[in-house]
XYZ file of C-alpha atoms in Angstrom:
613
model
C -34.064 -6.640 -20.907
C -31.719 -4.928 -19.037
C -29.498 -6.632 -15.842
C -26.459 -6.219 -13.571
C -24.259 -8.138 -12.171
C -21.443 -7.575 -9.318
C -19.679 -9.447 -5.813
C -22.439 -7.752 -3.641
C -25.273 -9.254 -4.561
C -27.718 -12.681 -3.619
C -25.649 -15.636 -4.942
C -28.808 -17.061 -6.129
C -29.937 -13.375 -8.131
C -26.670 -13.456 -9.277
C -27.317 -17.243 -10.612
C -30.267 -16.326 -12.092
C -28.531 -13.308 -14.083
C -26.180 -15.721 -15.393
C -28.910 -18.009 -16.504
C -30.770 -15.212 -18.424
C -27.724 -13.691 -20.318
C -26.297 -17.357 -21.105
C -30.201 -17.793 -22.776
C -29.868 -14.521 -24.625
C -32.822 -13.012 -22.820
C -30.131 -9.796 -21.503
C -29.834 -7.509 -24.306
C -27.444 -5.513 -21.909
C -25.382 -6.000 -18.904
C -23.773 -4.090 -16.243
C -21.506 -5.947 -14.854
C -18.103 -5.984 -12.889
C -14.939 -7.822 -13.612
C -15.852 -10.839 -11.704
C -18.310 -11.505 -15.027
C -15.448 -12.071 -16.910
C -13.392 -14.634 -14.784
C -13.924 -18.346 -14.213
C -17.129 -18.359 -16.440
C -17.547 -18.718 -20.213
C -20.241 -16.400 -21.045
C -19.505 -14.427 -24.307
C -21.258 -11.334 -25.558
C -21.111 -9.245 -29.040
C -19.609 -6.712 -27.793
C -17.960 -5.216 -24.682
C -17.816 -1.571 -22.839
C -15.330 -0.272 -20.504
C -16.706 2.901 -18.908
C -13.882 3.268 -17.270
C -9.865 2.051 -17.762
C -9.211 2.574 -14.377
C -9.335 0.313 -10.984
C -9.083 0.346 -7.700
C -6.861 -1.710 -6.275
C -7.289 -1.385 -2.754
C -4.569 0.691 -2.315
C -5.219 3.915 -5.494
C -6.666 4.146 -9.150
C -4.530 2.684 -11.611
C -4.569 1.698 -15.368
C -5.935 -1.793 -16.313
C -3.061 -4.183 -16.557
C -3.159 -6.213 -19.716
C -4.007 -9.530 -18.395
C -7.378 -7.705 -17.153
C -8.100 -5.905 -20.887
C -6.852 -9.202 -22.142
C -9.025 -11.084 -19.564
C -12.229 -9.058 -20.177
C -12.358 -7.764 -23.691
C -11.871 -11.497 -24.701
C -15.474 -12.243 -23.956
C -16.312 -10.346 -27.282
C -17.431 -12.099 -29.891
C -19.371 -15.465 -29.832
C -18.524 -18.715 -31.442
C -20.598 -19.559 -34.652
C -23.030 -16.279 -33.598
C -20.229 -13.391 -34.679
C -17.446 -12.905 -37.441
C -15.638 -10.569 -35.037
C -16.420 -9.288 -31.209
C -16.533 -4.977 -30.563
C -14.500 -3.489 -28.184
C -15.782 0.082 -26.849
C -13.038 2.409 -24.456
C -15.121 4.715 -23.100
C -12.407 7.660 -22.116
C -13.263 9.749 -19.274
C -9.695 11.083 -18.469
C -6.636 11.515 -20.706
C -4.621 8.224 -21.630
C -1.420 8.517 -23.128
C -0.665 6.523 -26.186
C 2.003 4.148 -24.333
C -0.691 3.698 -21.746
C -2.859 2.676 -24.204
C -0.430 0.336 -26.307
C 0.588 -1.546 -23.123
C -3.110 -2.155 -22.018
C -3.804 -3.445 -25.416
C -1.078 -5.161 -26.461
C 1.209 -5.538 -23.654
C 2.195 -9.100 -22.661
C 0.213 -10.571 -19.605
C 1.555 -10.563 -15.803
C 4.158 -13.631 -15.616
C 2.918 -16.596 -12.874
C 5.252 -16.266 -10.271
C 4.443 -18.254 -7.135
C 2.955 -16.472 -3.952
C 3.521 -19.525 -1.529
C 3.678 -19.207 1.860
C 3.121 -21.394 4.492
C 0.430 -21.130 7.575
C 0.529 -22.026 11.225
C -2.002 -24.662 10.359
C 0.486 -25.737 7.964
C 3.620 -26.077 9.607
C 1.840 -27.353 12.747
C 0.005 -30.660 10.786
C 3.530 -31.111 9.016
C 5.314 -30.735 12.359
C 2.746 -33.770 14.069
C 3.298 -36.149 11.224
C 6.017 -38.563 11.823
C 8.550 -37.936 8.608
C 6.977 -35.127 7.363
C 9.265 -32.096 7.004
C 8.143 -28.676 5.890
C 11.546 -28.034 4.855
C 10.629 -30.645 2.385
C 7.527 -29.120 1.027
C 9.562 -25.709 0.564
C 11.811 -27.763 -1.544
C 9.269 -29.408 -3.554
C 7.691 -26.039 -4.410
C 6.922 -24.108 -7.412
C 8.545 -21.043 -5.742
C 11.773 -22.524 -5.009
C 11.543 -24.308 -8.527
C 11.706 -20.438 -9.942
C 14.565 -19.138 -7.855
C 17.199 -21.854 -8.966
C 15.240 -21.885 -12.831
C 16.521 -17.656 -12.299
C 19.924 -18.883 -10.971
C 22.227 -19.074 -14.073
C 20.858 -15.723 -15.537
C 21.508 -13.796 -12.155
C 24.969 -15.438 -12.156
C 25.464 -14.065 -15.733
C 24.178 -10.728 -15.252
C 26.504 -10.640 -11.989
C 29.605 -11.605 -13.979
C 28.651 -8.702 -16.928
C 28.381 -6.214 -14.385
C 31.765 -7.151 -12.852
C 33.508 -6.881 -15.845
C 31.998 -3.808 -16.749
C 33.044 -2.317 -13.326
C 36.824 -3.759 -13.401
C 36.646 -1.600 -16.980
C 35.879 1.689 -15.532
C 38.373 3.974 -14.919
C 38.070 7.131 -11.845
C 40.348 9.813 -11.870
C 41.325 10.962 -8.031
C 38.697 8.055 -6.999
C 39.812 7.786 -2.815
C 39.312 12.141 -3.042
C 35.937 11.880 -4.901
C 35.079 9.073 -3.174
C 35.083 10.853 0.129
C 33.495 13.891 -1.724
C 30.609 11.643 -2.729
C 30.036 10.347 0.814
C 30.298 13.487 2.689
C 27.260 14.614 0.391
C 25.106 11.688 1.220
C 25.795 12.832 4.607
C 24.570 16.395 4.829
C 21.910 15.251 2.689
C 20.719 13.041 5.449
C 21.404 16.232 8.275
C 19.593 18.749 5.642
C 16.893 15.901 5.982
C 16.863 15.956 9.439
C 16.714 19.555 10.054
C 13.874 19.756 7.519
C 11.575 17.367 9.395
C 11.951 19.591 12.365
C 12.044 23.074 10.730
C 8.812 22.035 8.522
C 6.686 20.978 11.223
C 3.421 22.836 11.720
C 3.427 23.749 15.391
C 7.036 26.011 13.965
C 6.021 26.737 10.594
C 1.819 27.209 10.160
C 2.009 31.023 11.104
C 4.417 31.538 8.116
C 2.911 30.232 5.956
C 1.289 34.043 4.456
C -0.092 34.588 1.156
C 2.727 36.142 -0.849
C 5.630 34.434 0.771
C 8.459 33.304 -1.137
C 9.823 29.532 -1.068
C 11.526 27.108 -2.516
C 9.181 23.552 -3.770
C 10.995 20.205 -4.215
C 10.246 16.245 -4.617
C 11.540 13.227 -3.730
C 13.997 11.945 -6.092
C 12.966 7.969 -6.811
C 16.457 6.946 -7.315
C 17.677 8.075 -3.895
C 15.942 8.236 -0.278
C 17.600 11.603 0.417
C 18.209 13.912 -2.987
C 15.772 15.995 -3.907
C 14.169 17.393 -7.537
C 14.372 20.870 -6.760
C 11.754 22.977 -9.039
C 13.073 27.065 -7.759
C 11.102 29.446 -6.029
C 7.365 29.435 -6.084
C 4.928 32.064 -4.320
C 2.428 30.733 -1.491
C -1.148 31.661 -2.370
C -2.862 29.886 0.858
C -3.430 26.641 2.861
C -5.842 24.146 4.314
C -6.112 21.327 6.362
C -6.209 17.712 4.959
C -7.199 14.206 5.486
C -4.154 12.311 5.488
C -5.282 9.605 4.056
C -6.667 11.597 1.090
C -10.021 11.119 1.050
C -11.520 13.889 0.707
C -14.772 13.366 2.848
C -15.425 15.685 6.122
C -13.054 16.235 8.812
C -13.655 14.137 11.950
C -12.062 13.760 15.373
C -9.389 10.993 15.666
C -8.616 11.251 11.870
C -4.956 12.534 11.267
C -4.943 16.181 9.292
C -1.914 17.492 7.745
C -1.254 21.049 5.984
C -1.248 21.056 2.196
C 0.052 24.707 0.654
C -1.058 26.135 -2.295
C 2.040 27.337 -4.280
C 2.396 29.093 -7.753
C 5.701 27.334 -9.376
C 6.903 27.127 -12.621
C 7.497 24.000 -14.531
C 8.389 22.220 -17.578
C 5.595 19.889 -18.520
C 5.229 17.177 -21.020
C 3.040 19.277 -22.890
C 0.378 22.311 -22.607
C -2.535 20.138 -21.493
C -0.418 18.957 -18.655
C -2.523 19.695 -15.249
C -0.034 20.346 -12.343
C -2.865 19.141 -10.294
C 0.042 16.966 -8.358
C 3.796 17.571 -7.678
C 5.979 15.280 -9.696
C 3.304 13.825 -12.061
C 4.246 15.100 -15.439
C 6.714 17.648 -14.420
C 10.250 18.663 -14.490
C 12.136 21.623 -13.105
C 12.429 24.557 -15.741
C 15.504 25.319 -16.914
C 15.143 28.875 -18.913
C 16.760 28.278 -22.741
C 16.340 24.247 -22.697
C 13.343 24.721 -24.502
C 11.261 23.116 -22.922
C 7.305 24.242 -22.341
C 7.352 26.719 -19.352
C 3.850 26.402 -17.199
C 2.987 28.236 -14.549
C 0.268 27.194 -12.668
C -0.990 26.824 -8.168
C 0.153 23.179 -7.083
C -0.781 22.049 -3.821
C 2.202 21.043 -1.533
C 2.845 19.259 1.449
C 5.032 20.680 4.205
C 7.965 17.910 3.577
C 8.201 19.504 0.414
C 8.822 23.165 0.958
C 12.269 24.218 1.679
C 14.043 27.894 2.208
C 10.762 29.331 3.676
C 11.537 33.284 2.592
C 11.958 36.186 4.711
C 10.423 38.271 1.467
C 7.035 38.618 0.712
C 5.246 40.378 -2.304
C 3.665 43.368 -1.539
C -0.460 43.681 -1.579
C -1.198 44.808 -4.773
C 0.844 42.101 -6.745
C -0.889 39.665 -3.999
C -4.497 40.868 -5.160
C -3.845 39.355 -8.700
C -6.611 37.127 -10.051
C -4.305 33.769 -10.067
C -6.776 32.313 -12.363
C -5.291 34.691 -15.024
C -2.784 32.999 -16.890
C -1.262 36.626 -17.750
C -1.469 37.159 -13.800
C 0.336 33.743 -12.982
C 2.916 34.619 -15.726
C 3.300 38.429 -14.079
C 3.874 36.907 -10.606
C 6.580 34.720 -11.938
C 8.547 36.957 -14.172
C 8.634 39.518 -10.896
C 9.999 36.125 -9.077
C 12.488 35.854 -11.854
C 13.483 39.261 -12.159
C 14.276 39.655 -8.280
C 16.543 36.104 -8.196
C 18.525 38.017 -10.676
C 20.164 39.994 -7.697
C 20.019 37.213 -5.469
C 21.829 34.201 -7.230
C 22.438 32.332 -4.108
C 18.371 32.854 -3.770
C 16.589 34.734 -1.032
C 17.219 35.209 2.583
C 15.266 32.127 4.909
C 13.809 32.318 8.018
C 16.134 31.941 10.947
C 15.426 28.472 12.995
C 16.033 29.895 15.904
C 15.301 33.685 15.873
C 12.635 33.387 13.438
C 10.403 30.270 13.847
C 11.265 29.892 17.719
C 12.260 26.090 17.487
C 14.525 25.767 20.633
C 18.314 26.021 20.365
C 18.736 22.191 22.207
C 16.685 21.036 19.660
C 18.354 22.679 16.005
C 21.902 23.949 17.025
C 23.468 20.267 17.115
C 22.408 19.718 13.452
C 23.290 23.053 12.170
C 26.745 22.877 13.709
C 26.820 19.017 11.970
C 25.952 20.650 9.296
C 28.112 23.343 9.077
C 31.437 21.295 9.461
C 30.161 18.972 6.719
C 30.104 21.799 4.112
C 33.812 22.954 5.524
C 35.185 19.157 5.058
C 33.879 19.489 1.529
C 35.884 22.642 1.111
C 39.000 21.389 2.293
C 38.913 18.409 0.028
C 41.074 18.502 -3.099
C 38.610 17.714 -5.407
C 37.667 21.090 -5.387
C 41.076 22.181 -7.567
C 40.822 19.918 -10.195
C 39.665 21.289 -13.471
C 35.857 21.681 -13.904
C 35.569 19.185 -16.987
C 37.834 16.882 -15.540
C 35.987 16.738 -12.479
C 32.143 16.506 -13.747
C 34.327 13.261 -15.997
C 35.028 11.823 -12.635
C 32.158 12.113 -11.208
C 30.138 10.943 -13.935
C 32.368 7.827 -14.212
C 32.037 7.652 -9.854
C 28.289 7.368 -10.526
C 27.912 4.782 -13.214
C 30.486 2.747 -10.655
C 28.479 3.156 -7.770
C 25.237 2.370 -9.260
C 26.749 -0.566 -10.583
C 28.340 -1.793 -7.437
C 24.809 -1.345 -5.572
C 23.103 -3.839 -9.046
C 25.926 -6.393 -8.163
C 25.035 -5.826 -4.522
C 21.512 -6.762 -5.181
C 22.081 -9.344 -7.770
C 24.431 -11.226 -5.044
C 21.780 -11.464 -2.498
C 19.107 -12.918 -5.038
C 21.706 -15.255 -5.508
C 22.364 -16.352 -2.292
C 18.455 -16.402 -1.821
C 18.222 -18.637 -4.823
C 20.804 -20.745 -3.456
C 19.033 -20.723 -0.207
C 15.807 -22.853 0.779
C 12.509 -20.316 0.211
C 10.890 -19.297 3.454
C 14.044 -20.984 5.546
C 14.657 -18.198 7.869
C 10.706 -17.967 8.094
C 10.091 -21.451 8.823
C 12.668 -20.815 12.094
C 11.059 -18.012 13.381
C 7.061 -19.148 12.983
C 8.551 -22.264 14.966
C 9.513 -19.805 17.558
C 6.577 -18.188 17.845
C 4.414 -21.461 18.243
C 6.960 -22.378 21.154
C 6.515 -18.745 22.937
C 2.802 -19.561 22.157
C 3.068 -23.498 24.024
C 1.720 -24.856 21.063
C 4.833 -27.045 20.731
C 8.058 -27.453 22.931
C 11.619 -27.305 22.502
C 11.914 -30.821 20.288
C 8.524 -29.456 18.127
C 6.437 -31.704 19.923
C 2.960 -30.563 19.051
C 1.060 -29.630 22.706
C -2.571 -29.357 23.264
C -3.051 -25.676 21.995
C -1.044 -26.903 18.920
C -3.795 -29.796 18.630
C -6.431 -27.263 18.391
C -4.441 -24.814 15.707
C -4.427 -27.967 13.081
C -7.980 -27.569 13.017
C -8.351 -24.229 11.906
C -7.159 -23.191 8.892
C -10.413 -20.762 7.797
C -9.175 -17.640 9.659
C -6.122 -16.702 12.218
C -6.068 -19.988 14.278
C -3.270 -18.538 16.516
C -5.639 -15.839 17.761
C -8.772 -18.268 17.740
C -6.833 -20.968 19.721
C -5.700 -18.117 22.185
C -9.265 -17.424 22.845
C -10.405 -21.050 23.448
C -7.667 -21.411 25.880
C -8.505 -18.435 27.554
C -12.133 -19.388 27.943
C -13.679 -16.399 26.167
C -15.871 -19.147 24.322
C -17.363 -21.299 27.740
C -18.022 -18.003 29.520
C -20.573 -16.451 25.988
C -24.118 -17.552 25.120
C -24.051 -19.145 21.502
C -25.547 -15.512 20.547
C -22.450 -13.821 21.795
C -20.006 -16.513 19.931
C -21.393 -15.742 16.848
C -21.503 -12.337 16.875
C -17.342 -12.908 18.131
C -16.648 -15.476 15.479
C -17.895 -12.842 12.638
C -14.620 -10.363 13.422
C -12.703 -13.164 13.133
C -14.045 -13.911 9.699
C -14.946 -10.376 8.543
C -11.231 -9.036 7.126
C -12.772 -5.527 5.163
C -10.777 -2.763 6.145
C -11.845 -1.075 9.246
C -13.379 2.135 8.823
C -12.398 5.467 10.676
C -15.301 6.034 12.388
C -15.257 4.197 15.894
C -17.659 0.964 15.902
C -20.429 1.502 18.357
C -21.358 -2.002 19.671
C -24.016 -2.796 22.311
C -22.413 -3.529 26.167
C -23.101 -7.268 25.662
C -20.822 -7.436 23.003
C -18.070 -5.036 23.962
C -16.492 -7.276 26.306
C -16.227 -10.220 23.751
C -14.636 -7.656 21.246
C -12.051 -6.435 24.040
C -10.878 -10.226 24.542
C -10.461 -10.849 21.047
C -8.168 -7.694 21.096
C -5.882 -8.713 23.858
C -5.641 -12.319 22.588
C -4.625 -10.672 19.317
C -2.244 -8.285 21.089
C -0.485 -11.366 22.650
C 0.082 -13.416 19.133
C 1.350 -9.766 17.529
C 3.634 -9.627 20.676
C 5.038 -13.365 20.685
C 5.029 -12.606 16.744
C 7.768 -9.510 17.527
C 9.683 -11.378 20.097
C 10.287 -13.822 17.487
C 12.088 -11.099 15.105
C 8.770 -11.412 12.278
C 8.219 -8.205 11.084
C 5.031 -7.465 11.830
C 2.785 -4.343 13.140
C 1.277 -4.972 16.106
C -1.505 -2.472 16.057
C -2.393 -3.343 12.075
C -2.387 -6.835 12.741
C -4.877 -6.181 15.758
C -6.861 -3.678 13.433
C -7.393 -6.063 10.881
C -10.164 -8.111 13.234
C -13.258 -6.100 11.842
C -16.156 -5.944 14.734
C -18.485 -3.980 12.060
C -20.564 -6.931 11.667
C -21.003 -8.149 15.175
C -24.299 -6.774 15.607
C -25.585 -8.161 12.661
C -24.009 -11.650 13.265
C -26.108 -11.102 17.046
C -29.464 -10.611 15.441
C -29.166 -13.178 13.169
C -28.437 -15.818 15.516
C -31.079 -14.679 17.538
C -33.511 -15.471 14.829
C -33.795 -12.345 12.690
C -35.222 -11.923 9.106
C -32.172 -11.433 6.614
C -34.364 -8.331 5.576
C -33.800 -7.059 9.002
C -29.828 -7.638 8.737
C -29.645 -5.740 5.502
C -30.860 -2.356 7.238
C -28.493 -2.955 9.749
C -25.202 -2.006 7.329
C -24.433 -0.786 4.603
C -22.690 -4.220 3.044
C -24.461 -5.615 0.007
C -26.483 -8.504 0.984
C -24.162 -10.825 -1.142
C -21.319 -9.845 1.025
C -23.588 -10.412 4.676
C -23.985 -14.008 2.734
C -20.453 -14.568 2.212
C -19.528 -13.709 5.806
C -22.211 -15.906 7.544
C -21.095 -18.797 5.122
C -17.188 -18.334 5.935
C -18.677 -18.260 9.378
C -20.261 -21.578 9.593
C -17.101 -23.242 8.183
C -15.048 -21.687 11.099
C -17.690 -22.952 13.650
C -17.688 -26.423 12.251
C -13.724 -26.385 12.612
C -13.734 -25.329 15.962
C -16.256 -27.787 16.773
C -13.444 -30.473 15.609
C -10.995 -28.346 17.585
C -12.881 -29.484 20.653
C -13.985 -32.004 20.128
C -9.685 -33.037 18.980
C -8.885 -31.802 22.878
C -12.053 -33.765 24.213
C -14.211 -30.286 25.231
C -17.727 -31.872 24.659
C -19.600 -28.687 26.041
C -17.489 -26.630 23.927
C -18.302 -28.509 20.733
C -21.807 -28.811 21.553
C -21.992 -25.266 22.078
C -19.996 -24.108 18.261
C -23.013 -27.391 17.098
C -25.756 -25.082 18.078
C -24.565 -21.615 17.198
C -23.905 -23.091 13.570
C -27.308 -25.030 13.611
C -28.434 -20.864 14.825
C -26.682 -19.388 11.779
C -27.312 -22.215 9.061
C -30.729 -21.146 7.664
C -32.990 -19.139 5.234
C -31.626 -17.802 1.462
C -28.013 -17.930 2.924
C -27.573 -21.016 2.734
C -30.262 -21.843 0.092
C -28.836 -24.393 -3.259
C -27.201 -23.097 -5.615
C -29.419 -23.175 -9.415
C -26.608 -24.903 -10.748
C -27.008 -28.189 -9.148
């Protein structure tokens, strides 16, 4: 018998799964990682299909805790002598990927503490109690000042280790250094205009020379520069990468298609992405030269060409290797004449951006590259000036590790979460759920209720009477966005007019907390912490309430029925505190009310017993 297992489905099928394999009466079972946590159910053996997960955010490798987490459940007690582990290998894995996944130590415990509204506000009402106090007592702030004596330490080597170093001409190259940074930052800013597609898109011809560079992960504004490349074509782009259809309201950028040259890791290397495996060629380092179309972004072109190849070399089959490696060696041959590289396109002239716009950079820019020349660190010897600057470097980056390490110290010194503890008390003044001593008001009386979703936003809407003014159909349907948090999708939500109006209040009351949340220096984004209310499952939260057949919801959306269940479930336990919420500021209608839309909701296989008890 064969079964699966996974988040999405009915708790009680899922129950029943677990049953059957814990009997031996599952020969095999598909399951997800959640089979592997917080239940003891061994098996013989164990498959990975895959060594990859999504995160939420990309793909990535398992980290070892997982493997260690998941391939554990091989083997039973007093049934096997050993368990099997199977890596099924879809993709390429390097061999340190594969030795950290394996053997590499778990993820340390390090405390992710933080304290709610609900929180502070039932500290703040109880005579003696002190949040400060519960930050104090905390396993977070028991690991800063546990970390305090090494930071000190590693401080103190650094120090001595700068006081050793020695920097020939340091005030000269000091300047040197800076004035670099800073025509880094103007070459920055003229790129971000000069590279913008309304300027550039009608440039960007098959055949046309430019220059391809990266990001540099060790500093915001130097670049890995990887030489000229040839532009074979371009599209449009989703730019959040997916690569489904193009729809109105989704943001597009340009991605270009450009033949560069390389040195990769090895032969089987892809190119399919800039920077992932590669390095910049250098011709005699001997390194492995490939040559292969990457696809580029816009922010990463630079010195747009005034040159183009001529048809017939454009009319090579790029597919060719011997055709990529012609194309190249003609690149090669022609920077031979042209060491400073070939002419760009004018800003102005050229690509039409308007003087007002350009000219004040490339004047900044020009008298940066003058004060360079003027400086005298241009006469001194060539070996004893790369010594310097070597030496200027390994001080620097020092200076900026003691910089850090001195502000983990002070942190560690510090109270956790202090400067966060003043601020959310600002906000729940700004708010009126407390007053200038921290006297807890009425709206602060209803936020120590609810702690099951965003009580700020759920208190603003019982004070603004979205609640009184809905039919117990309406409130549930309103009450599910505040409990659904999935990720909204792109496509726009089309509810019914009955509950559009519901949805628009709980956007403004959401607008308000982001907006009393900003005024209060949190750092927080306004229109992502509106997004994240999810009104996907409104209509389904409507239907049910109204008496529909859970068969019925599941047509409705494309959520696995285990995940409807959650929702409804998380649902009821909001209702039931904003019942106490009401009934805490003596609103008897209002209680009664959140009674009988969670006496609605509270019915059927969602809330059927689990097989456990």
């Amino acid at each position: 018998m064969i079964g699966i297992h996974h988040g999405g489905m009915l708790p009680t099928l899922k129950e029943i799964v677990e049953v059957l394999f814990g009997e031996g009466l599952l020969k095999v079972l598909f399951a997800t990682e959640t089979f592997s946590i917080g239940i003891n159910m061994p098996a013989k053996t164990v498959v990975f299909t895959k060594c990859r997960k999504y995160d939420g955010a990309d793909f990535r490798w398992l980290f070892p805790g997982e493997y260690i987490q998941m391939s554990g459940r091989a083997g039973r007690r007093g049934l096997d002598t050993r368990g099997i582990v199977i890596l099924m290998l879809d993709e390429k894995m390097g061999p340190q990927v594969c030795k950290n996944m394996i053997y590499g130590e778990a993820e340390p415990l390090n405390s992710s503490f933080h304290i709610s509204y609900n929180m502070l506000l039932n500290m703040m009402r109880v005579e003696g109690s002190s949040p400060e106090f519960l930050m104090r007592s905390s396993f977070h702030q028991y690991q800063q000042e546990v970390a305090l004596p090494e930071l000190e330490a590693r401080r103190q080597s650094i120090e001595d280790d700068v006081n050793a170093i020695e920097v020939e001409n340091e005030v000269d190259v000091q300047a040197y250094d800076q004035i670099v940074q800073d025509l880094r930052q103007v070459k920055h800013k003229i790129n971000s205009i000069v590279y913008k597609e309304g300027y550039i898109r009608q440039f960007l011809n098959s055949g046309r020379l430019t220059r391809v560079v990266s990001s540099d992960p060790n500093d915001d504004f130097a670049e890995i520069d990887y030489g000229w490349g040839l532009i074979v074509g371009y599209r449009s782009k989703r730019a959040d990468g997916r690569k489904s259809r193009v729809q109105s309201g989704v943001a597009m950028v340009l991605e270009v298609d450009v033949l560069i040259e390389f040195a990769a890791e090895d032969a089987t290397s892809d190119g399919t992405k800039l920077g992932e495996g590669m390095r910049p060629y250098v011709p005699g380092s001997g390194d492995l030269a490939v040559r292969k179309v990457v696809p580029v972004r816009l922010e990463n072109l630079r010195d747009l060409s005034i040159r183009r190849l001529n048809s017939t070399q454009q009319r090579k089959d790029l597919r060719q290797k011997s055709s990529r490696d012609s194309l190249m060696q003609s690149i090669s041959a022609a920077l031979r004449n042209k060491p400073e590289g070939f002419e760009a396109l004018d800003p102005i002239a050229d690509l039409n951006i308007p003087e007002a716009v350009i000219q004040p950079l490339l004047e900044q820019k020009a008298e940066l590259e003058k004060s360079l020349s003027r400086l005298s660190v241009q006469e001194m010897p060539e070996e004893s000036k790369a010594r310097a600057f070597a030496a200027f470097h390994t001080k620097k980056k020092m200076l900026l590790q003691m910089g850090s390490l001195q502000r983990d110290i002070s942190s560690a010194r510090s109270l956790v979460m202090q400067d966060d503890l003043k601020r959310m008390r600002k906000v729940l003044r700004r708010l009126g759920h407390a007053d200038e001593n921290d006297v807890i008001q009425l709206k602060g009386r209803v936020a120590c209720e609810i702690n099951s979703t965003d009580e700020l936003v759920a208190t603003e809407l019982m004070f603004n009477g979205v609640f009184t003014a809905m039919t117990p159909e309406q409130t549930a349907a309103l009450v599910s966005a505040l409990c659904f948090m999935e990720k909204r999708t792109e496509e726009k939500v089309d509810l019914p007019p009955i509950l559009q109006r519901p949805f628009q209040l709980l956007e403004e009351a959401a607008r308000n907390v982001a907006t009393a949340c900003e005024d209060a220096d949190i750092d927080i984004d306004a229109d992502a912490f509106v997004q994240k209310f999810n009104p996907e499952m409104m209509p389904v939260l409507y239907h049910w309430a109204s008496g529909a057949k859970f068969v019925d919801l599941c047509k409705m959306t494309d959520a696995f029925e285990g995940s409807i269940i959650r929702l409804i479930r998380r649902e009821e336990e909001v209702l039931r505190q904003l019942s106490s919420a009401s009934y805490a500021i003596g609103n008897h209608e209002l209680r009664e009310k959140f009674d009988e839309v969670s006496k609605k909701i509270k019915r059927d296989i969602v809330f059927a017993a689990s097989l456990y008890l």
